[in-house]
Coordinates of C-alpha atoms in Angstrom, one line a residue:
X1 CA -67.6 22.1 42.1
X2 CA -69.6 22.7 38.9
X3 CA -71.2 26.2 40.1
X4 CA -67.7 27.4 41.2
X5 CA -66.7 27.3 37.3
X6 CA -69.9 28.5 36.4
X7 CA -69.8 31.6 38.4
X8 CA -66.4 32.1 36.7
X9 CA -68.0 31.9 33.3
X10 CA -67.8 35.6 31.5
X11 CA -68.6 34.2 28.1
X12 CA -71.7 36.2 27.6
X13 CA -72.3 37.0 24.0
X14 CA -70.7 40.1 22.9
X15 CA -67.7 40.0 25.1
X16 CA -64.5 39.9 23.3
X17 CA -62.2 37.1 23.7
X18 CA -58.6 36.9 24.7
X19 CA -56.0 39.2 23.0
X20 CA -54.0 37.7 20.1
X21 CA -50.8 38.6 22.1
X22 CA -51.1 35.1 24.2
X23 CA -47.4 33.8 24.6
X24 CA -46.8 30.4 25.5
X25 CA -45.6 30.5 29.5
X26 CA -44.7 27.3 30.2
X27 CA -44.1 23.6 28.5
X28 CA -45.1 20.4 30.8
X29 CA -43.9 17.3 29.3
X30 CA -43.9 19.0 25.8
X31 CA -47.6 20.6 26.3
X32 CA -47.7 24.2 25.8
X33 CA -49.5 26.2 28.2
X34 CA -50.5 30.0 27.4
X35 CA -50.3 32.8 29.6
X36 CA -54.3 33.1 29.3
X37 CA -54.9 29.6 30.3
X38 CA -52.8 29.9 33.6
X39 CA -54.3 33.3 34.3
X40 CA -57.7 31.7 34.0
X41 CA -56.9 28.7 36.3
X42 CA -55.2 31.4 38.8
X43 CA -58.5 33.5 38.7
X44 CA -60.7 30.1 39.4
X45 CA -58.5 29.0 42.2
X46 CA -58.7 32.3 43.8
X47 CA -62.5 32.3 43.6
X48 CA -62.9 28.8 44.9
X49 CA -60.5 29.1 47.7
X50 CA -61.4 32.7 48.5
X51 CA -57.5 33.2 49.0
X52 CA -54.9 34.6 46.7
X53 CA -51.9 32.1 46.4
X54 CA -48.4 33.7 45.8
X55 CA -47.8 33.4 42.3
X56 CA -44.7 31.0 43.0
X57 CA -46.8 28.8 45.0
X58 CA -49.6 28.8 42.3
X59 CA -47.0 27.8 39.6
X60 CA -46.2 24.5 41.6
X61 CA -49.8 24.1 42.3
X62 CA -50.6 24.4 38.5
X63 CA -47.9 22.1 37.4
X64 CA -48.6 19.3 39.7
X65 CA -52.5 19.5 38.9
X66 CA -51.5 19.1 35.2
X67 CA -49.3 16.2 36.0
X68 CA -52.2 14.5 37.9
X69 CA -54.4 15.1 35.0
X70 CA -51.6 13.3 32.7
X71 CA -51.4 10.4 35.2
X72 CA -55.3 10.2 35.0
X73 CA -55.2 10.0 31.2
X74 CA -52.4 7.7 31.1
X75 CA -54.8 5.3 33.1
X76 CA -57.6 5.8 30.7
X77 CA -59.8 7.7 33.1
X78 CA -60.5 10.2 30.4
X79 CA -62.3 7.6 28.2
X80 CA -64.5 6.1 31.3
X81 CA -68.4 6.0 30.7
X82 CA -68.7 7.8 33.9
X83 CA -66.4 10.5 33.0
X84 CA -67.7 11.3 29.7
X85 CA -71.4 11.4 31.3
X86 CA -70.2 14.3 33.7
X87 CA -68.2 16.1 30.9
X88 CA -71.0 15.8 28.6
X89 CA -73.6 17.1 31.2
X90 CA -71.4 20.0 32.2
X91 CA -70.8 21.3 28.8
X92 CA -74.6 21.1 28.2
X93 CA -75.0 23.2 31.3
X94 CA -71.9 25.7 30.6
X95 CA -73.3 25.9 27.2
X96 CA -77.2 26.7 28.6
X97 CA -75.8 29.4 31.0
X98 CA -73.8 31.0 28.5
X99 CA -76.3 30.8 25.8
X100 CA -79.3 32.6 28.3
X101 CA -77.1 34.8 29.9
X102 CA -75.8 34.0 33.3
X103 CA -77.2 36.8 35.2
X104 CA -80.9 36.6 34.2
X105 CA -80.9 32.9 34.4
X106 CA -79.3 32.8 38.0
X107 CA -82.1 35.1 39.2
X108 CA -84.7 32.7 37.8
X109 CA -83.0 29.8 39.2
X110 CA -82.7 31.1 42.9
X111 CA -86.4 32.0 42.6
X112 CA -87.2 28.5 41.6
X113 CA -85.0 27.1 44.2
X114 CA -86.7 29.2 47.2
X115 CA -90.1 28.0 45.9
X116 CA -88.9 24.2 45.8
X117 CA -87.4 24.4 49.2
X118 CA -90.8 24.8 50.9
X119 CA -91.5 21.5 49.1
X120 CA -88.5 19.5 50.7
X121 CA -86.0 20.3 48.2
X122 CA -83.4 20.6 51.2
X123 CA -83.3 17.2 52.4
X124 CA -80.0 15.3 51.5
X125 CA -78.8 11.6 52.0
X126 CA -75.3 10.3 52.1
X127 CA -75.1 6.7 50.7
X128 CA -72.7 4.4 49.3
X129 CA -73.9 1.9 46.7
X130 CA -73.2 -1.3 45.0
X131 CA -74.1 -0.8 41.2
X132 CA -73.4 -2.1 37.9
X133 CA -73.7 0.4 35.1
X134 CA -75.8 -0.8 32.1
X135 CA -75.4 0.6 28.7
X136 CA -78.6 1.5 26.7
X137 CA -78.2 -1.3 24.3
X138 CA -77.6 -3.8 26.9
X139 CA -79.2 -7.3 25.9
X140 CA -81.7 -9.0 27.9
X141 CA -79.4 -12.0 28.5
X142 CA -76.7 -9.6 30.2
X143 CA -79.7 -7.5 32.0
X144 CA -80.7 -10.8 33.6
X145 CA -77.2 -11.8 34.5
X146 CA -76.6 -8.4 36.1
X147 CA -80.2 -8.9 38.1
X148 CA -79.4 -12.3 39.4
X149 CA -75.6 -11.3 40.6
X150 CA -77.1 -8.3 42.3
X151 CA -80.3 -10.5 43.9
X152 CA -77.2 -12.7 45.0
X153 CA -75.3 -9.9 46.8
X154 CA -78.7 -8.9 48.5
X155 CA -79.3 -12.3 49.7
X156 CA -75.9 -12.4 51.5
X157 CA -76.8 -9.3 53.2
X158 CA -80.1 -10.5 54.5
X159 CA -78.3 -13.6 55.8
X160 CA -75.7 -11.6 57.4
X161 CA -77.1 -8.3 58.6
X162 CA -73.5 -7.7 60.2
X163 CA -71.7 -7.7 56.5
X164 CA -69.3 -5.1 55.8
X165 CA -71.3 -3.4 53.1
X166 CA -68.0 -1.5 52.3
X167 CA -66.3 -4.6 51.2
X168 CA -69.0 -5.4 49.0
X169 CA -68.7 -2.0 47.5
X170 CA -65.1 -2.6 46.9
X171 CA -65.4 -6.0 45.2
X172 CA -68.6 -5.6 43.0
X173 CA -69.4 -2.0 42.3
X174 CA -68.8 0.3 39.2
X175 CA -69.2 3.4 41.8
X176 CA -66.9 3.2 44.9
X177 CA -67.6 6.8 46.0
X178 CA -69.3 7.9 49.4
X179 CA -71.2 10.8 48.7
X180 CA -74.1 13.3 49.6
X181 CA -76.8 13.6 47.1
X182 CA -79.7 16.3 47.0
X183 CA -83.0 16.1 45.2
X184 CA -82.8 17.1 41.6
X185 CA -79.4 15.4 41.4
X186 CA -80.1 12.2 40.3
X187 CA -82.6 10.1 38.3
X188 CA -86.4 10.1 39.6
X189 CA -86.0 6.5 39.8
X190 CA -82.7 6.9 42.0
X191 CA -84.3 9.7 44.1
X192 CA -87.4 7.7 45.1
X193 CA -85.5 4.7 46.6
X194 CA -82.6 6.7 48.3
X195 CA -84.8 9.1 50.0
X196 CA -87.5 6.5 51.2
X197 CA -84.7 4.8 53.4
X198 CA -83.6 5.7 56.8
X199 CA -80.1 6.1 58.1
X200 CA -78.2 2.7 58.0
X201 CA -81.0 1.1 55.6
X202 CA -80.0 -1.0 52.7
X203 CA -82.3 -1.0 49.5
X204 CA -83.4 -3.9 47.6
X205 CA -81.8 -4.1 43.9
X206 CA -83.4 -1.7 41.7
X207 CA -83.2 -0.4 38.1
X208 CA -82.6 3.3 36.8
X209 CA -81.7 4.2 33.4
X210 CA -77.9 4.1 34.5
X211 CA -78.0 0.3 35.7
X212 CA -78.8 -1.7 38.7
X213 CA -78.2 -0.5 42.0
X214 CA -78.3 -1.6 45.8
X215 CA -78.0 1.4 48.0
X216 CA -76.9 1.8 51.7
X217 CA -77.9 5.3 53.5
X218 CA -75.1 6.6 55.8
X219 CA -76.5 10.0 56.9
X220 CA -79.2 12.3 56.6
X221 CA -79.5 15.8 56.6
X222 CA -82.0 18.9 55.5
X223 CA -79.7 21.4 54.2
X224 CA -79.3 21.9 50.4
X225 CA -76.8 24.2 48.9
X226 CA -78.0 26.0 45.8
X227 CA -75.0 25.1 43.7
X228 CA -75.8 21.4 44.3
X229 CA -79.0 21.8 42.5
X230 CA -78.5 24.2 39.8
X231 CA -78.1 21.7 37.0
X232 CA -81.6 20.0 37.6
X233 CA -83.1 23.3 38.0
X234 CA -81.9 24.7 34.5
X235 CA -83.3 21.6 33.1
X236 CA -86.9 22.2 34.8
X237 CA -86.9 26.0 34.0
X238 CA -86.0 25.2 30.2
X239 CA -88.7 22.8 30.1
X240 CA -91.5 25.4 31.5
X241 CA -92.9 28.3 30.0
X242 CA -90.6 30.8 30.8
X243 CA -87.6 29.0 29.8
X244 CA -89.3 28.2 26.2
X245 CA -89.9 32.0 25.8
X246 CA -86.2 33.0 26.6
X247 CA -85.0 30.5 24.2
X248 CA -87.1 31.5 21.4
X249 CA -86.1 35.0 21.7
X250 CA -82.4 33.8 21.8
X251 CA -83.1 31.6 18.6
X252 CA -84.1 34.6 16.8
X253 CA -80.8 36.5 17.7
X254 CA -78.8 33.3 16.7
X255 CA -80.7 33.7 13.5
X256 CA -79.0 37.4 12.7
X257 CA -75.8 36.2 14.6
X258 CA -75.3 33.2 12.5
X259 CA -76.2 34.2 9.0
X260 CA -79.4 32.0 8.7
X261 CA -81.0 32.1 5.4
X262 CA -84.3 30.8 4.7
X263 CA -84.9 28.9 1.2
X264 CA -88.5 29.6 0.5
X265 CA -89.1 27.3 -2.2
X266 CA -88.0 24.3 0.2
X267 CA -90.0 25.1 3.2
X268 CA -93.0 26.1 1.0
X269 CA -92.8 22.3 -0.5
X270 CA -92.3 20.8 2.6
X271 CA -95.2 22.8 4.4
X272 CA -97.8 22.1 1.7
X273 CA -96.6 18.2 0.6
X274 CA -95.1 16.9 4.2
X275 CA -91.8 16.3 2.6
X276 CA -89.1 17.8 0.2
X277 CA -85.6 16.8 -1.1
X278 CA -84.8 20.5 -1.5
X279 CA -82.5 22.8 0.7
X280 CA -84.6 24.5 3.6
X281 CA -82.1 26.9 5.0
X282 CA -78.5 27.5 5.5
X283 CA -76.6 28.4 8.9
X284 CA -73.2 29.6 8.5
X285 CA -72.8 28.5 5.0
X286 CA -74.1 25.2 6.1
X287 CA -77.0 23.6 4.0
X288 CA -79.8 21.9 6.0
X289 CA -82.0 19.6 3.7
X290 CA -85.4 18.1 3.5
X291 CA -83.6 14.6 4.2
X292 CA -82.0 15.9 7.3
X293 CA -85.5 17.1 8.4
X294 CA -87.0 13.5 8.0
X295 CA -84.6 12.2 10.1
X296 CA -85.6 14.7 12.9
X297 CA -89.1 14.4 12.4
X298 CA -89.2 10.6 12.9
X299 CA -88.7 11.0 16.3
X300 CA -90.7 14.1 16.8
X301 CA -94.2 13.3 16.0
X302 CA -96.2 16.7 15.8
X303 CA -97.4 18.9 12.8
X304 CA -95.0 19.7 9.9
X305 CA -95.0 23.3 10.9
X306 CA -94.5 22.5 14.5
X307 CA -91.7 20.0 13.6
X308 CA -90.0 22.7 11.3
X309 CA -89.7 25.2 14.0
X310 CA -88.2 22.7 16.3
X311 CA -86.0 21.6 13.7
X312 CA -84.7 25.1 12.9
X313 CA -84.4 25.7 16.8
X314 CA -82.3 22.7 17.4
X315 CA -80.1 23.4 14.4
X316 CA -79.2 26.9 15.6
X317 CA -78.4 25.6 18.9
X318 CA -76.5 23.1 17.7
X319 CA -74.4 25.0 15.5
X320 CA -73.8 27.3 18.2
X321 CA -72.6 24.6 20.6
X322 CA -70.2 23.3 18.1
X323 CA -68.5 26.6 17.8
X324 CA -68.9 28.0 21.3
X325 CA -65.6 26.9 22.6
X326 CA -63.9 28.3 19.9
X327 CA -65.8 31.3 19.8
X328 CA -65.2 32.0 23.7
X329 CA -62.2 31.0 24.9
X330 CA -62.7 31.4 28.6
X331 CA -65.5 28.7 28.0
X332 CA -62.9 26.2 27.0
X333 CA -61.0 26.8 29.9
X334 CA -63.9 26.7 32.1
X335 CA -64.7 23.2 30.6
X336 CA -61.1 22.1 30.6
X337 CA -60.8 23.1 34.3
X338 CA -64.0 21.2 35.1
X339 CA -62.8 18.0 33.5
X340 CA -59.2 18.5 35.1
X341 CA -60.9 18.6 38.2
X342 CA -62.9 15.1 37.7
X343 CA -59.9 13.5 36.5
X344 CA -57.8 14.7 39.5
X345 CA -60.5 13.8 42.2
X346 CA -60.7 9.9 40.2
X347 CA -56.9 9.3 39.8
X348 CA -56.5 11.0 43.5
X349 CA -59.2 8.6 44.8
X350 CA -57.4 5.4 43.1
X351 CA -53.9 6.2 44.0
X352 CA -53.9 8.0 47.3
X353 CA -57.5 7.8 49.1
X354 CA -58.3 3.8 48.6
X355 CA -54.6 2.9 49.9
X356 CA -55.1 5.7 52.7
X357 CA -58.3 3.8 53.7
X358 CA -57.7 0.2 53.0
X359 CA -54.1 -0.4 52.9
X360 CA -53.8 -2.4 56.0
X361 CA -50.1 -3.3 55.8
X362 CA -49.3 0.2 54.7
X363 CA -51.4 1.9 57.4
X364 CA -49.2 -0.7 59.8
X365 CA -45.8 0.1 58.6
X366 CA -46.6 3.8 58.7
X367 CA -47.7 3.7 62.2
X368 CA -44.7 1.6 63.5
X369 CA -42.2 4.4 62.0
X370 CA -44.3 7.1 63.2
X371 CA -45.8 5.8 66.6
X372 CA -44.2 8.7 68.8
X373 CA -46.8 11.1 67.2
X374 CA -49.7 9.0 68.5
X375 CA -48.8 9.2 72.1
X376 CA -51.3 10.2 74.7
X377 CA -50.9 13.4 76.9
X378 CA -52.2 11.0 80.1
X379 CA -51.4 7.5 79.7
X380 CA -54.4 5.2 79.3
X381 CA -55.2 1.7 80.5
X382 CA -55.6 -0.9 77.7
X383 CA -57.3 -4.1 79.1
X384 CA -60.5 -5.3 80.4
X385 CA -62.8 -5.1 83.2
X386 CA -64.3 -8.5 84.2
X387 CA -67.2 -8.7 86.4
X388 CA -67.2 -12.3 87.7
X389 CA -70.0 -14.4 89.6
X390 CA -67.5 -15.7 92.0
X391 CA -63.7 -15.0 93.5
X392 CA -62.6 -18.4 92.1
X393 CA -63.8 -17.6 88.4
X394 CA -62.0 -14.0 88.7
X395 CA -58.8 -15.5 89.6
X396 CA -59.0 -18.0 86.9
X397 CA -60.0 -15.7 84.2
X398 CA -56.8 -13.3 84.9
X399 CA -54.4 -16.3 84.9
X400 CA -55.9 -17.6 81.3
X401 CA -55.9 -13.8 79.8
X402 CA -52.5 -12.7 81.1
X403 CA -50.8 -15.6 78.8
X404 CA -53.0 -14.9 75.9
X405 CA -53.0 -12.1 73.1
X406 CA -55.3 -9.4 73.7
X407 CA -57.4 -10.0 70.5
X408 CA -58.2 -13.2 71.7
X409 CA -59.4 -12.4 75.3
X410 CA -63.5 -12.1 74.4
X411 CA -63.1 -15.6 72.6
X412 CA -61.4 -17.3 75.5
X413 CA -63.9 -15.6 78.2
X414 CA -67.0 -17.0 76.0
X415 CA -65.2 -20.5 75.4
X416 CA -64.0 -20.9 79.0
X417 CA -66.8 -19.5 81.1
X418 CA -69.9 -18.6 79.2
X419 CA -70.4 -21.5 76.5
X420 CA -72.9 -23.1 78.3
X421 CA -75.1 -20.6 78.6
X422 CA -74.4 -19.5 82.1
X423 CA -72.9 -16.1 82.1
X424 CA -70.3 -16.3 85.0
X425 CA -68.3 -13.3 83.5
X426 CA -69.5 -10.2 82.1
X427 CA -66.7 -8.4 79.9
X428 CA -65.6 -4.8 79.0
X429 CA -62.5 -4.6 77.0
X430 CA -61.1 -1.7 75.3
X431 CA -58.7 1.3 76.0
X432 CA -59.9 3.4 78.5
X433 CA -59.1 7.2 79.4
X434 CA -59.8 8.3 83.1
X435 CA -63.2 9.1 83.2
X436 CA -64.3 6.3 80.8
X437 CA -65.2 3.5 82.9
X438 CA -65.9 4.0 86.9
X439 CA -64.4 0.4 87.5
X440 CA -61.0 1.1 85.8
X441 CA -61.2 4.8 87.3
X442 CA -61.1 3.0 90.8
X443 CA -58.9 -0.2 90.3
X444 CA -56.3 1.4 88.0
X445 CA -56.3 5.2 88.7
X446 CA -57.3 4.9 92.2
X447 CA -59.7 7.8 91.7
X448 CA -64.0 7.5 92.4
X449 CA -65.8 4.5 93.4
X450 CA -68.2 2.1 91.9
X451 CA -71.2 -0.4 93.2
X452 CA -70.5 -3.8 92.4
X453 CA -73.1 -5.6 90.1
X454 CA -75.2 -7.6 92.0
X455 CA -75.1 -10.9 90.0
X456 CA -71.8 -10.5 89.1
X457 CA -70.1 -8.9 92.6
X458 CA -66.3 -9.6 91.9
X459 CA -64.7 -7.0 89.7
X460 CA -61.3 -7.4 88.6
X461 CA -59.1 -5.8 85.7
X462 CA -56.6 -7.3 83.7
X463 CA -54.1 -5.3 81.4
X464 CA -51.6 -2.6 81.5
X465 CA -51.2 1.3 81.5
X466 CA -50.0 2.6 78.1
X467 CA -48.5 5.8 77.1
X468 CA -49.8 5.2 73.8
X469 CA -51.4 2.6 71.2
X470 CA -49.9 -0.5 70.3
X471 CA -51.7 -1.0 67.2
X472 CA -52.6 1.6 64.4
X473 CA -56.2 0.4 64.9
X474 CA -56.7 1.8 68.0
X475 CA -56.2 5.3 66.5
X476 CA -57.0 4.3 62.9
X477 CA -58.7 7.6 61.9
X478 CA -55.7 9.6 62.9
X479 CA -53.2 7.2 61.2
X480 CA -55.4 7.0 58.1
X481 CA -55.5 10.9 57.9
X482 CA -51.6 11.2 58.3
X483 CA -50.9 8.2 56.0
X484 CA -53.0 9.8 53.4
X485 CA -50.9 13.3 54.0
X486 CA -47.5 11.3 53.1
X487 CA -49.0 9.2 50.4
X488 CA -50.2 12.6 48.8
X489 CA -46.6 14.2 49.2
X490 CA -44.8 11.4 48.1
X491 CA -46.8 11.0 44.8
X492 CA -46.4 14.6 43.9
X493 CA -42.9 14.5 44.4
X494 CA -42.4 11.5 42.1
X495 CA -44.6 13.2 39.7
X496 CA -42.3 16.5 40.0
X497 CA -39.0 14.3 39.8
X498 CA -40.2 12.7 36.6
X499 CA -41.7 15.6 34.9
X500 CA -39.8 18.2 32.2
X501 CA -41.0 21.4 33.0
X502 CA -39.9 24.6 31.1
X503 CA -41.1 28.0 32.3
X504 CA -40.8 31.2 30.4
X505 CA -39.7 33.5 33.4
X506 CA -40.1 36.6 31.2
X507 CA -43.6 36.0 30.2
X508 CA -44.3 34.8 33.9
X509 CA -43.4 38.3 35.0
X510 CA -46.5 39.6 33.0
X511 CA -48.9 37.4 34.2
X512 CA -52.2 39.3 35.8
X513 CA -52.4 38.3 39.3
X514 CA -55.3 40.6 39.9

């Protein structure tokens, strides 16, 4: 998602901003939306989807998106630690991309990407995790409590390998996402553990700078998209010689652009005595003193000359970063689009995705009123195949199961016929289509033939032909998909109904849709 926005970043230095003539196009619950903001969103949407949405449809899409952002903010999602972290990470990446020039930087990134791909960079894993995020200022007591709690969860998994890991995630994890990660996307500590596990494996608890984790690998694949690694590629490139040279050259340009003025008296005193109270330099009218340098130097143990060079560099870059979104409006919209997408994804996950996945009562009710949508083209057989040791056992088993609920059949067979260790019945239970099971094909659909099992030669079937499923769990994936569509449409309609939206139709006619 990041790169879709970064590719739209045209805030290279020297490019002009927006026209002064930027009228308000619409007002959504009291918030003004200018024409330029709307046009930028339209262009990004076209780039991301590869299609041009008719203007009328995009207006509705834009309004609903903004209402979802409001819903997220009302829930305080814009203040969450995870959101702030992603926001700042993207701001940093966007700043670096714009600062150094998108085209030349992209060429270098792609060259690095090709080189790293030769060394298993393409490997990806899909994972879910039980994790507890811990602040950098966490006390030793809270650290120990988090470790003990995670060890307890891990102990439960070891005792019961069939435990529902997703249920543990729902109960205990600060991160409930199922996601793919590639190398260079996470910290080295997280990456080392995640990529050492096989599909289906669960790690023991481990710490990273973010907190404590318990990871399960759901899938693996070998293909990595360039976009997914872009942020980490930039970080690695900037730490290298080529990146350092590019930054130094750009800093020299910033000195001219941002009215950098040296104070020779202060700098000479600092270099000769190691400290000074005097002013060292000015950037855009802001003074940087010896005291400010001391605070920087305390965390940068090098020679005073080298410390000063880095202090000047950092000060120029920080000043440019502070003013970037005001200086280049498209960068501001780029950042806004990215953070809006983060908020929309998260609020949608909470309001729509989680209920669509886990709301059993809602799924059952939805299925009840839409069961005709799930009828099968060809009838199926819902029941069981019983391979019995003798004819008397087969007759008795059929009699017992016909009077019992379908979900209890396996338990009843185990209790009545197999509990003492002598397996008198082998049971195959489920919903069978033609071709799924040779015994069902012959005994129910009257097709084909089968060879009896030597140890259990009496095979009978118990059940009924069905035109469709009796329970949503028989077609749960389809029902979840449709239920999600239903929930999303209902939510969006609620947002539209409750919102106050005003559109200036005359300004809308002037929107550039090219």
